[in-house]
Amino acid sequence: MRWFLRSDDENVLFARDVLSSVAIVAVIGLILFGVSGVWPPLVAVESPSMDPNMKTGDLIFVAENERFVGDGAVAGTGVVTLESGQESGYEKFSNLGDVIVFQPNGNEQKTPIIHRAHFWVEEDENWIQTKADEDIAGDITCADITTCPAPHDGFITKGDANPNYDQIAGGADTTVVKSEWVTGKAMFRIPWLGNIRLTFDKLLGGMLAPSPGPAIAGASSPAASDASVSPPGLAGATGFAACGGGAVTAIGRRRN
């Protein structure tokens, strides 16, 4: 071991640089995991569905639902909806309410979505009549959609750049989002840093930076800004890749 640490051999120096880079990334990842409670804790935005509050290429820190809970959270979920935020003033990403990561229709085989929780509904509730914003839902009635009355308790969600709720005709193909389908909350963003991983994915097809975590799929509505750049079902958030000493290590991969 002493020989390995003190040797001036070029091959040993290279191996030492690679191992030290991996160790640094691992320590940072473990610290972030300890704070956030979820893995991977960092995701990079590919989709315009949350514009202008999450930009393509932003790096997003995600936390477990029951951590950093704001005022007015729905009981037992740790999530503050946009509706509750109107009373408490709680904001995330320049708008009221939490931005959540969830599995569409609870299907673990599908790519998760990251959108804002607008309000909570109860089973059999005619939420189009009781909760929906007329400026968003328009002339839609409960009889026009399959997600109303609500099939179960859960969240109604929406991408900030999308014209409608996910449960009507938004970017995410999902029914009312059960609380157990929510895997995390977006806490803050670092502009453009996620482009590191996105660039490696484009150049190398993701081969050098394999993902230890599930992908999170994009959910941009066709009517959302820049939707032509990131088509529905393709846009999203991808994990941050750290590069040093010849090593490329992915902290996580997700889509928005």
Coordinates of N, CA and C in Angstrom, one line a residue:
M1 N 0.8 -1.2 0.0 CA 0.0 0.0 0.0 C 0.9 1.3 0.0
R2 N 1.9 1.3 0.8 CA 2.8 2.4 0.8 C 3.5 2.6 -0.5
W3 N 3.9 1.5 -1.2 CA 4.5 1.6 -2.5 C 3.5 2.3 -3.5
F4 N 2.2 1.9 -3.4 CA 1.2 2.4 -4.3 C 1.0 3.9 -4.1
L5 N 1.1 4.3 -2.8 CA 0.9 5.7 -2.5 C 2.1 6.6 -2.9
R6 N 3.3 6.0 -2.9 CA 4.5 6.8 -3.0 C 5.1 6.7 -4.4
S7 N 4.7 5.7 -5.2 CA 5.3 5.4 -6.5 C 5.2 6.5 -7.4
D8 N 6.2 6.7 -8.3 CA 6.2 7.8 -9.3 C 5.9 7.1 -10.7
D9 N 5.7 5.8 -10.7 CA 5.4 5.2 -12.0 C 4.1 5.8 -12.6
E10 N 4.2 6.0 -13.9 CA 3.1 6.7 -14.6 C 1.8 5.9 -14.5
N11 N 1.9 4.6 -14.7 CA 0.6 3.8 -14.6 C 0.0 3.9 -13.2
V12 N 0.9 3.9 -12.2 CA 0.4 4.0 -10.8 C -0.2 5.3 -10.5
L13 N 0.5 6.4 -11.0 CA 0.0 7.7 -10.9 C -1.4 7.9 -11.5
F14 N -1.6 7.3 -12.7 CA -2.9 7.4 -13.4 C -4.0 6.6 -12.5
A15 N -3.6 5.4 -12.1 CA -4.6 4.7 -11.3 C -4.9 5.4 -10.0
R16 N -3.9 6.0 -9.4 CA -4.2 6.8 -8.2 C -5.1 8.0 -8.4
D17 N -4.9 8.7 -9.5 CA -5.8 9.8 -9.9 C -7.2 9.3 -10.1
V18 N -7.3 8.2 -10.8 CA -8.7 7.7 -11.0 C -9.4 7.3 -9.7
L19 N -8.7 6.6 -8.9 CA -9.3 6.2 -7.6 C -9.6 7.3 -6.7
S20 N -8.7 8.3 -6.7 CA -9.0 9.5 -5.8 C -10.2 10.3 -6.4
S21 N -10.4 10.4 -7.7 CA -11.5 11.0 -8.3 C -12.8 10.3 -7.9
V22 N -12.8 9.0 -8.0 CA -13.9 8.2 -7.7 C -14.3 8.3 -6.2
A23 N -13.2 8.3 -5.4 CA -13.5 8.4 -3.9 C -14.1 9.8 -3.6
I24 N -13.6 10.8 -4.2 CA -14.2 12.2 -3.9 C -15.7 12.2 -4.3
V25 N -16.0 11.7 -5.5 CA -17.3 11.7 -6.0 C -18.2 10.9 -5.1
A26 N -17.7 9.7 -4.6 CA -18.4 8.8 -3.7 C -18.7 9.5 -2.4
V27 N -17.8 10.2 -1.9 CA -18.0 10.9 -0.6 C -19.0 12.0 -0.7
I28 N -18.9 12.8 -1.8 CA -19.9 13.8 -2.1 C -21.3 13.2 -2.2
G29 N -21.4 12.1 -3.0 CA -22.7 11.4 -3.2 C -23.3 11.0 -1.9
L30 N -22.4 10.4 -1.0 CA -22.9 9.9 0.3 C -23.4 11.0 1.2
I31 N -22.7 12.2 1.2 CA -23.1 13.3 1.9 C -24.5 13.8 1.5
L32 N -24.6 13.9 0.1 CA -25.9 14.4 -0.4 C -27.0 13.4 -0.1
F33 N -26.7 12.1 -0.2 CA -27.7 11.1 0.1 C -28.1 11.2 1.6
G34 N -27.1 11.5 2.5 CA -27.5 11.7 3.9 C -28.4 12.8 4.1
V35 N -28.2 13.9 3.4 CA -29.0 15.1 3.5 C -30.4 14.9 2.9
S36 N -30.4 14.3 1.7 CA -31.7 14.2 0.9 C -32.5 13.0 1.3
G37 N -31.9 11.9 1.6 CA -32.6 10.7 1.9 C -33.1 9.9 0.7
V38 N -32.7 10.3 -0.5 CA -33.0 9.6 -1.7 C -31.8 9.4 -2.6
W39 N -31.9 8.4 -3.5 CA -30.8 8.2 -4.4 C -31.4 7.9 -5.8
P40 N -30.8 8.6 -6.8 CA -29.8 9.6 -6.7 C -30.3 11.0 -6.3
P41 N -29.5 11.8 -5.6 CA -30.0 13.0 -5.0 C -29.9 14.2 -6.0
L42 N -29.3 14.0 -7.1 CA -29.1 15.1 -8.1 C -29.6 14.6 -9.5
V43 N -30.4 15.5 -10.1 CA -30.9 15.3 -11.4 C -30.7 16.5 -12.3
A44 N -30.6 16.3 -13.6 CA -30.3 17.4 -14.5 C -31.5 17.5 -15.5
V45 N -32.0 18.7 -15.6 CA -33.2 18.9 -16.4 C -32.9 18.8 -17.9
E46 N -33.7 18.0 -18.7 CA -33.6 18.0 -20.1 C -34.8 18.6 -20.8
S47 N -35.9 18.7 -20.0 CA -37.2 19.0 -20.6 C -37.6 20.5 -20.3
P48 N -38.4 21.1 -21.3 CA -38.9 22.4 -21.1 C -40.2 22.4 -20.3
S49 N -40.7 21.3 -19.8 CA -42.0 21.2 -19.2 C -42.2 22.0 -17.9
M50 N -41.0 22.4 -17.3 CA -41.1 23.1 -16.1 C -40.5 24.6 -16.3
D51 N -40.3 25.0 -17.5 CA -39.9 26.3 -17.8 C -40.9 27.3 -17.3
P52 N -40.5 28.5 -16.8 CA -39.2 29.0 -16.8 C -38.5 28.7 -15.4
N53 N -39.1 27.9 -14.6 CA -38.6 27.7 -13.2 C -37.6 26.6 -13.1
M54 N -37.6 25.7 -14.1 CA -36.5 24.7 -14.2 C -36.1 24.8 -15.7
K55 N -34.8 25.1 -15.9 CA -34.4 25.3 -17.3 C -33.6 24.0 -17.7
T56 N -33.7 23.7 -19.0 CA -32.9 22.6 -19.5 C -31.5 22.8 -19.2
G57 N -30.9 21.7 -18.6 CA -29.5 21.8 -18.2 C -29.3 22.2 -16.8
D58 N -30.3 22.5 -16.0 CA -30.2 22.8 -14.6 C -30.0 21.5 -13.8
L59 N -29.2 21.6 -12.8 CA -29.0 20.5 -11.9 C -29.9 20.7 -10.7
I60 N -30.7 19.7 -10.4 CA -31.7 19.8 -9.3 C -31.4 18.8 -8.1
F61 N -31.5 19.4 -6.9 CA -31.3 18.6 -5.7 C -32.6 18.1 -5.2
V62 N -32.8 16.8 -5.1 CA -34.0 16.2 -4.7 C -34.0 15.6 -3.3
A63 N -35.0 15.8 -2.5 CA -35.1 15.3 -1.1 C -36.3 14.4 -0.9
E64 N -36.2 13.5 0.1 CA -37.2 12.6 0.5 C -38.5 13.4 1.0
N65 N -39.6 12.9 0.7 CA -40.9 13.6 1.0 C -41.0 14.2 2.4
E66 N -40.6 13.5 3.4 CA -40.8 13.9 4.7 C -39.7 14.8 5.3
R67 N -38.8 15.2 4.4 CA -37.7 16.1 4.9 C -38.0 17.5 4.3
F68 N -37.7 18.5 5.1 CA -37.8 19.9 4.7 C -39.3 20.2 4.4
V69 N -40.2 19.8 5.2 CA -41.6 19.9 5.0 C -42.1 21.4 5.2
G70 N -42.8 21.9 4.3 CA -43.3 23.3 4.4 C -44.6 23.4 5.1
D71 N -45.0 24.6 5.4 CA -46.3 24.8 6.1 C -47.5 24.4 5.2
G72 N -48.5 23.8 5.7 CA -49.7 23.4 4.9 C -49.5 22.2 4.1
A73 N -48.6 21.3 4.5 CA -48.4 20.0 3.7 C -49.6 19.1 3.9
V74 N -49.9 18.4 2.9 CA -51.0 17.4 3.0 C -50.6 16.3 4.0
A75 N -51.5 16.1 4.9 CA -51.2 15.1 6.0 C -50.7 13.8 5.5
G76 N -49.5 13.4 6.1 CA -49.0 12.1 5.8 C -48.2 12.0 4.5
T77 N -48.0 13.2 3.8 CA -47.3 13.2 2.5 C -46.0 14.0 2.5
G78 N -46.0 15.0 3.4 CA -44.8 15.9 3.4 C -44.8 16.9 2.2
V79 N -45.9 16.9 1.4 CA -46.0 17.7 0.2 C -46.9 18.9 0.4
V80 N -46.5 20.1 0.0 CA -47.4 21.2 0.0 C -47.8 21.5 -1.4
T81 N -49.1 21.5 -1.6 CA -49.7 21.8 -2.9 C -49.7 23.2 -3.2
L82 N -49.9 23.5 -4.5 CA -50.0 24.9 -4.9 C -51.3 25.6 -4.2
E83 N -52.3 24.8 -4.1 CA -53.5 25.3 -3.4 C -53.2 25.6 -2.0
S84 N -52.5 24.8 -1.3 CA -52.2 25.1 0.1 C -51.2 26.2 0.2
G85 N -50.3 26.3 -0.8 CA -49.4 27.4 -0.8 C -50.0 28.8 -0.9
Q86 N -51.2 28.8 -1.5 CA -51.9 30.1 -1.6 C -52.3 30.7 -0.2
E87 N -52.4 29.8 0.8 CA -52.7 30.2 2.1 C -51.5 30.4 3.0
S88 N -50.5 29.5 2.8 CA -49.3 29.6 3.7 C -48.2 30.4 3.1
G89 N -48.3 30.7 1.7 CA -47.2 31.5 1.1 C -46.0 30.6 0.8
Y90 N -46.1 29.3 0.9 CA -44.9 28.4 0.7 C -44.7 28.3 -0.8
E91 N -43.4 28.5 -1.2 CA -43.0 28.5 -2.6 C -41.8 27.6 -2.8
K92 N -41.8 27.0 -4.0 CA -40.6 26.3 -4.5 C -40.5 26.6 -6.0
F93 N -39.3 27.0 -6.4 CA -39.0 27.3 -7.8 C -40.0 28.4 -8.4
S94 N -40.0 29.5 -7.7 CA -40.7 30.7 -8.1 C -42.2 30.5 -8.3
N95 N -42.8 29.5 -7.6 CA -44.2 29.3 -7.7 C -44.7 28.6 -6.4
L96 N -46.0 28.7 -6.2 CA -46.5 28.1 -4.9 C -46.5 26.6 -5.0
G97 N -46.2 25.9 -3.9 CA -46.3 24.5 -3.8 C -45.0 23.8 -4.1
D98 N -45.0 22.5 -3.8 CA -43.8 21.6 -4.1 C -43.8 21.1 -5.5
V99 N -42.6 20.9 -6.0 CA -42.4 20.2 -7.3 C -42.0 18.8 -6.9
I100 N -42.7 17.8 -7.3 CA -42.5 16.4 -6.9 C -42.1 15.5 -8.0
V101 N -41.4 14.4 -7.6 CA -41.0 13.4 -8.6 C -41.9 12.2 -8.3
F102 N -42.6 11.7 -9.3 CA -43.5 10.6 -9.1 C -43.5 9.6 -10.3
Q103 N -44.0 8.4 -10.0 CA -44.1 7.3 -10.9 C -45.5 7.4 -11.6
P104 N -45.6 7.7 -12.9 CA -46.9 7.8 -13.5 C -47.7 6.5 -13.4
N105 N -48.9 6.6 -12.9 CA -49.8 5.5 -12.7 C -49.2 4.4 -11.7
G106 N -48.2 4.8 -11.0 CA -47.6 3.9 -10.0 C -46.7 2.8 -10.7
N107 N -46.5 3.0 -12.0 CA -45.8 1.9 -12.7 C -44.3 2.1 -12.6
E108 N -43.6 1.2 -11.9 CA -42.1 1.4 -11.7 C -41.4 1.1 -13.0
Q109 N -42.0 0.6 -14.0 CA -41.3 0.3 -15.3 C -41.3 1.5 -16.2
K110 N -42.2 2.5 -15.8 CA -42.2 3.8 -16.6 C -41.3 4.8 -16.0
T111 N -40.8 5.7 -16.9 CA -39.9 6.7 -16.4 C -40.6 7.7 -15.5
P112 N -40.1 8.0 -14.3 CA -40.8 9.0 -13.4 C -40.9 10.4 -14.0
I113 N -41.8 11.2 -13.4 CA -42.0 12.5 -13.9 C -41.7 13.5 -12.7
I114 N -41.3 14.7 -13.1 CA -41.1 15.8 -12.1 C -41.9 17.0 -12.5
H115 N -43.0 17.2 -11.8 CA -44.0 18.3 -12.0 C -44.5 18.8 -10.7
R116 N -45.2 19.9 -10.7 CA -45.7 20.6 -9.5 C -47.0 20.0 -9.1
A117 N -47.1 19.8 -7.8 CA -48.4 19.3 -7.2 C -49.3 20.5 -7.0
H118 N -50.5 20.5 -7.7 CA -51.4 21.6 -7.7 C -52.4 21.5 -6.6
F119 N -53.0 20.4 -6.4 CA -54.0 20.2 -5.3 C -54.2 18.7 -5.0
W120 N -54.8 18.5 -3.8 CA -55.0 17.1 -3.3 C -56.5 16.9 -3.5
V121 N -56.9 15.7 -4.0 CA -58.3 15.3 -4.2 C -58.5 14.0 -3.4
E122 N -59.8 13.8 -3.1 CA -60.2 12.5 -2.4 C -60.9 11.6 -3.4
E123 N -61.0 10.4 -3.0 CA -61.6 9.4 -3.9 C -63.1 9.8 -4.2
D124 N -63.5 9.7 -5.5 CA -64.8 10.0 -6.0 C -65.1 11.5 -6.0
E125 N -64.1 12.3 -5.8 CA -64.3 13.8 -5.8 C -64.4 14.2 -7.3
N126 N -65.4 15.1 -7.5 CA -65.5 15.7 -8.8 C -64.6 17.0 -8.8
W127 N -63.3 16.7 -9.0 CA -62.3 17.7 -8.7 C -62.3 18.8 -9.8
I128 N -62.8 18.5 -11.0 CA -63.0 19.5 -12.0 C -63.9 20.6 -11.5
Q129 N -64.9 20.2 -10.8 CA -65.9 21.2 -10.3 C -65.4 21.8 -9.0
T130 N -64.7 21.0 -8.1 CA -64.4 21.5 -6.8 C -63.0 22.2 -6.7
K131 N -62.1 21.8 -7.5 CA -60.7 22.3 -7.3 C -60.0 22.9 -8.5
A132 N -60.4 22.4 -9.7 CA -59.6 22.8 -10.9 C -59.8 24.3 -11.2
D133 N -58.7 24.9 -11.6 CA -58.6 26.3 -12.1 C -59.3 26.4 -13.4
E134 N -60.3 27.2 -13.6 CA -61.0 27.3 -14.8 C -60.1 27.8 -16.0
D135 N -59.1 28.6 -15.6 CA -58.2 29.1 -16.6 C -57.3 28.0 -17.2
I136 N -57.2 26.9 -16.4 CA -56.4 25.8 -16.9 C -57.3 24.7 -17.5
A137 N -58.3 24.3 -16.8 CA -59.2 23.2 -17.3 C -60.1 23.7 -18.4
G138 N -60.4 24.9 -18.5 CA -61.3 25.4 -19.6 C -62.7 24.9 -19.4
D139 N -63.3 24.4 -20.6 CA -64.6 23.9 -20.6 C -64.8 22.4 -20.3
I140 N -63.7 21.8 -19.9 CA -63.7 20.4 -19.6 C -64.6 20.1 -18.4
T141 N -65.4 19.0 -18.5 CA -66.3 18.6 -17.4 C -65.8 17.3 -16.9
C142 N -66.2 16.9 -15.8 CA -65.8 15.6 -15.2 C -66.2 14.4 -16.1
A143 N -67.2 14.5 -16.8 CA -67.7 13.5 -17.7 C -66.7 13.3 -18.9
D144 N -65.9 14.3 -19.2 CA -65.1 14.3 -20.4 C -63.8 13.5 -20.2
I145 N -63.4 13.3 -19.0 CA -62.1 12.6 -18.7 C -62.2 11.4 -17.8
T146 N -61.2 10.5 -17.9 CA -61.3 9.3 -17.2 C -60.8 9.4 -15.7
T147 N -60.1 10.5 -15.4 CA -59.5 10.7 -14.1 C -60.5 11.4 -13.1
C148 N -61.7 11.6 -13.6 CA -62.7 12.3 -12.8 C -64.1 11.6 -12.9
P149 N -64.7 11.3 -11.8 CA -64.3 11.5 -10.4 C -63.0 10.8 -10.1
A150 N -62.3 11.3 -9.1 CA -61.0 10.8 -8.7 C -61.1 9.3 -8.3
P151 N -60.3 8.4 -9.0 CA -60.4 7.0 -8.7 C -59.8 6.7 -7.3
H152 N -59.1 7.6 -6.7 CA -58.5 7.4 -5.4 C -58.0 8.7 -4.9
D153 N -57.6 8.8 -3.6 CA -57.0 10.0 -3.1 C -55.6 10.2 -3.8
G154 N -55.3 11.5 -3.9 CA -54.0 11.8 -4.5 C -53.8 13.2 -5.0
F155 N -52.7 13.4 -5.8 CA -52.4 14.8 -6.2 C -52.8 15.0 -7.7
I156 N -53.2 16.2 -8.0 CA -53.3 16.6 -9.4 C -52.1 17.4 -9.7
T157 N -51.4 17.1 -10.8 CA -50.1 17.7 -11.1 C -50.1 18.4 -12.4
K158 N -49.0 19.2 -12.6 CA -48.9 20.0 -13.9 C -47.5 20.5 -14.0
G159 N -47.0 20.4 -15.2 CA -45.7 21.1 -15.6 C -46.0 22.6 -15.7
D160 N -45.1 23.4 -15.1 CA -45.3 24.8 -15.1 C -45.4 25.4 -16.5
A161 N -44.8 24.8 -17.5 CA -44.9 25.3 -18.9 C -46.0 24.7 -19.7
N162 N -46.6 23.6 -19.1 CA -47.7 22.9 -19.8 C -49.0 23.7 -19.6
P163 N -49.9 23.6 -20.6 CA -51.2 24.4 -20.6 C -52.2 23.7 -19.7
N164 N -52.1 22.4 -19.4 CA -53.2 21.7 -18.7 C -52.6 20.8 -17.6
Y165 N -53.5 20.3 -16.8 CA -53.1 19.3 -15.8 C -52.7 18.0 -16.4
D166 N -51.8 17.3 -15.8 CA -51.4 16.0 -16.3 C -52.6 15.0 -16.4
Q167 N -53.5 15.2 -15.5 CA -54.7 14.3 -15.5 C -55.8 14.6 -16.5
I168 N -55.6 15.7 -17.3 CA -56.5 16.1 -18.3 C -55.8 15.9 -19.7
A169 N -54.9 16.7 -20.0 CA -54.2 16.5 -21.3 C -52.8 17.1 -21.2
G170 N -52.2 17.0 -20.0 CA -50.9 17.5 -19.8 C -49.8 16.6 -20.4
G171 N -48.5 16.9 -20.0 CA -47.4 16.2 -20.6 C -47.3 14.8 -20.1
A172 N -47.7 14.6 -18.8 CA -47.5 13.2 -18.2 C -48.8 12.4 -18.3
D173 N -48.7 11.2 -18.8 CA -49.8 10.3 -19.0 C -50.0 9.6 -17.7
T174 N -50.8 10.2 -16.8 CA -51.0 9.5 -15.5 C -52.4 9.9 -15.0
T175 N -52.9 9.0 -14.1 CA -54.1 9.3 -13.4 C -53.8 10.1 -12.2
V176 N -54.7 10.3 -11.2 CA -54.4 11.0 -10.0 C -53.3 10.3 -9.3
V177 N -52.3 11.1 -8.8 CA -51.0 10.6 -8.3 C -51.2 10.2 -6.8
K178 N -51.1 9.0 -6.5 CA -51.2 8.5 -5.1 C -49.9 9.0 -4.4
S179 N -50.0 9.2 -3.1 CA -48.9 9.7 -2.3 C -47.8 8.7 -2.3
E180 N -48.1 7.4 -2.4 CA -47.0 6.4 -2.4 C -46.3 6.3 -3.7
W181 N -46.8 7.0 -4.7 CA -46.1 7.0 -6.0 C -45.0 8.2 -6.0
V182 N -45.1 9.1 -5.0 CA -44.2 10.2 -5.0 C -42.9 9.7 -4.4
T183 N -41.8 9.9 -5.1 CA -40.5 9.4 -4.6 C -39.5 10.5 -4.1
G184 N -39.9 11.8 -4.3 CA -39.1 12.8 -3.8 C -39.6 14.2 -4.2
K185 N -39.0 15.2 -3.6 CA -39.3 16.6 -3.9 C -38.1 17.4 -4.3
A186 N -38.3 18.3 -5.3 CA -37.2 19.1 -5.8 C -37.0 20.2 -4.8
M187 N -35.7 20.5 -4.4 CA -35.4 21.5 -3.4 C -34.8 22.7 -3.9
F188 N -33.8 22.6 -4.8 CA -33.1 23.8 -5.4 C -32.4 23.4 -6.7
R189 N -32.0 24.4 -7.4 CA -31.4 24.1 -8.7 C -30.1 24.9 -8.8
I190 N -29.1 24.3 -9.6 CA -27.9 24.9 -9.9 C -27.9 25.1 -11.5
P191 N -28.0 26.3 -11.9 CA -28.2 26.6 -13.4 C -27.1 26.0 -14.2
W192 N -27.4 25.3 -15.3 CA -26.6 24.8 -16.3 C -25.6 23.7 -15.9
L193 N -25.4 23.4 -14.7 CA -24.4 22.4 -14.3 C -24.8 21.0 -14.8
G194 N -26.1 20.7 -15.0 CA -26.5 19.4 -15.5 C -26.1 19.2 -16.9
N195 N -25.7 20.3 -17.6 CA -25.2 20.1 -19.0 C -24.0 19.2 -19.1
I196 N -23.2 19.0 -18.1 CA -22.1 18.2 -18.1 C -22.5 16.8 -18.5
R197 N -23.5 16.2 -17.7 CA -23.9 14.9 -18.0 C -24.7 14.8 -19.4
L198 N -25.4 15.8 -19.7 CA -26.2 15.8 -20.9 C -25.2 15.8 -22.1
T199 N -24.1 16.5 -22.0 CA -23.1 16.6 -23.1 C -22.5 15.2 -23.3
F200 N -22.1 14.5 -22.1 CA -21.6 13.2 -22.2 C -22.6 12.2 -22.9
D201 N -23.8 12.3 -22.5 CA -24.8 11.5 -23.0 C -24.9 11.6 -24.6
K202 N -24.9 12.9 -25.0 CA -25.0 13.2 -26.4 C -23.8 12.6 -27.2
L203 N -22.6 12.9 -26.6 CA -21.4 12.5 -27.3 C -21.1 11.0 -27.3
L204 N -21.4 10.4 -26.1 CA -21.0 9.0 -25.9 C -22.2 8.1 -25.7
G205 N -23.4 8.6 -25.9 CA -24.6 7.7 -25.8 C -24.8 7.2 -24.4
G206 N -24.2 7.8 -23.3 CA -24.4 7.3 -22.0 C -23.5 6.2 -21.6
M207 N -22.6 5.7 -22.5 CA -21.9 4.5 -22.3 C -20.8 4.6 -21.2
L208 N -20.2 5.9 -21.1 CA -19.2 6.1 -20.2 C -19.7 6.5 -18.8
A209 N -20.9 6.8 -18.7 CA -21.5 7.3 -17.5 C -22.8 6.6 -17.2
P210 N -22.7 5.3 -16.9 CA -23.9 4.5 -16.6 C -24.6 5.0 -15.4
S211 N -25.9 4.8 -15.4 CA -26.7 5.4 -14.3 C -27.0 4.3 -13.2
P212 N -26.7 4.7 -12.0 CA -27.0 3.8 -10.9 C -28.5 3.9 -10.5
G213 N -29.2 4.9 -10.9 CA -30.6 5.1 -10.5 C -31.5 5.0 -11.7
P214 N -32.8 5.0 -11.5 CA -33.8 5.0 -12.6 C -33.8 6.3 -13.3
A215 N -34.2 6.2 -14.6 CA -34.3 7.5 -15.4 C -35.7 8.1 -15.0
I216 N -35.7 9.4 -15.1 CA -37.0 10.1 -14.9 C -37.4 10.8 -16.2
A217 N -38.5 10.4 -16.7 CA -38.9 10.8 -18.0 C -39.5 12.2 -18.1
G218 N -39.3 12.8 -19.3 CA -39.9 14.1 -19.5 C -41.4 14.0 -19.8
A219 N -42.0 15.1 -19.5 CA -43.4 15.2 -19.8 C -43.8 16.6 -20.2
S220 N -43.3 16.9 -21.4 CA -43.7 18.2 -22.0 C -44.9 18.1 -22.8
S221 N -45.8 19.0 -22.6 CA -47.0 19.0 -23.5 C -46.6 19.6 -24.8
P222 N -47.3 19.1 -25.9 CA -47.0 19.6 -27.2 C -47.1 21.1 -27.3
A223 N -47.9 21.7 -26.4 CA -48.2 23.1 -26.5 C -47.2 23.9 -25.6
A224 N -46.3 23.2 -24.9 CA -45.4 23.9 -24.0 C -44.3 24.5 -24.8
S225 N -43.7 25.6 -24.2 CA -42.6 26.2 -24.9 C -41.4 25.3 -25.1
D226 N -40.8 25.4 -26.3 CA -39.7 24.6 -26.7 C -40.1 23.1 -26.8
A227 N -41.4 22.8 -26.9 CA -41.8 21.4 -26.9 C -41.2 20.7 -28.1
S228 N -41.0 21.4 -29.2 CA -40.5 20.8 -30.4 C -39.0 20.3 -30.2
V229 N -38.3 20.9 -29.3 CA -37.0 20.5 -29.0 C -36.9 19.3 -28.2
S230 N -37.8 19.2 -27.2 CA -37.9 18.0 -26.3 C -39.3 17.4 -26.5
P231 N -39.5 16.4 -27.3 CA -40.8 15.9 -27.6 C -41.4 15.2 -26.3
P232 N -42.7 15.1 -26.2 CA -43.3 14.4 -25.1 C -42.8 13.0 -24.9
G233 N -42.5 12.6 -23.6 CA -42.0 11.3 -23.3 C -40.5 11.2 -23.5
L234 N -39.9 12.2 -24.0 CA -38.4 12.2 -24.2 C -37.7 13.1 -23.3
A235 N -38.3 14.3 -23.0 CA -37.7 15.3 -22.2 C -37.5 14.8 -20.8
G236 N -36.6 15.4 -20.0 CA -36.5 15.0 -18.6 C -35.3 15.5 -17.9
A237 N -34.9 14.8 -16.9 CA -33.8 15.2 -16.1 C -32.8 14.0 -16.0
T238 N -31.6 14.3 -16.1 CA -30.5 13.3 -16.1 C -29.5 13.6 -15.1
G239 N -28.9 12.6 -14.5 CA -28.0 12.8 -13.4 C -26.7 13.5 -13.7
F240 N -26.1 14.0 -12.7 CA -24.9 14.8 -12.8 C -23.7 13.8 -13.0
A241 N -22.8 14.1 -13.9 CA -21.6 13.3 -14.0 C -20.4 14.1 -13.6
A242 N -19.6 13.5 -12.7 CA -18.3 14.2 -12.3 C -17.2 13.6 -13.1
C243 N -16.3 14.5 -13.5 CA -15.2 14.0 -14.3 C -13.9 14.5 -13.7
G244 N -12.9 13.6 -13.5 CA -11.6 14.0 -13.0 C -10.6 12.9 -13.1
G245 N -9.4 13.2 -13.4 CA -8.3 12.2 -13.4 C -8.6 11.1 -14.4
G246 N -9.3 11.4 -15.5 CA -9.6 10.4 -16.5 C -10.8 9.5 -16.2
A247 N -11.5 9.8 -15.0 CA -12.7 9.0 -14.7 C -13.9 9.8 -14.9
V248 N -15.0 9.1 -15.3 CA -16.3 9.7 -15.4 C -17.3 8.9 -14.6
T249 N -17.9 9.6 -13.6 CA -18.7 8.9 -12.7 C -20.1 9.5 -12.6
A250 N -21.2 8.8 -12.8 CA -22.5 9.4 -12.7 C -23.0 9.3 -11.3
I251 N -23.5 10.4 -10.8 CA -24.1 10.4 -9.5 C -25.6 10.0 -9.6
G252 N -26.2 10.2 -10.7 CA -27.6 9.8 -10.9 C -28.1 10.1 -12.2
R253 N -29.2 9.5 -12.6 CA -29.8 9.8 -13.9 C -31.3 9.9 -13.7
R254 N -31.9 11.0 -14.1 CA -33.4 11.1 -14.0 C -33.9 12.0 -15.1
R255 N -35.2 11.9 -15.4 CA -35.8 12.8 -16.4 C -36.9 13.6 -15.8
N256 N -37.2 14.8 -16.5 CA -38.3 15.6 -16.0 C -39.4 15.5 -16.9

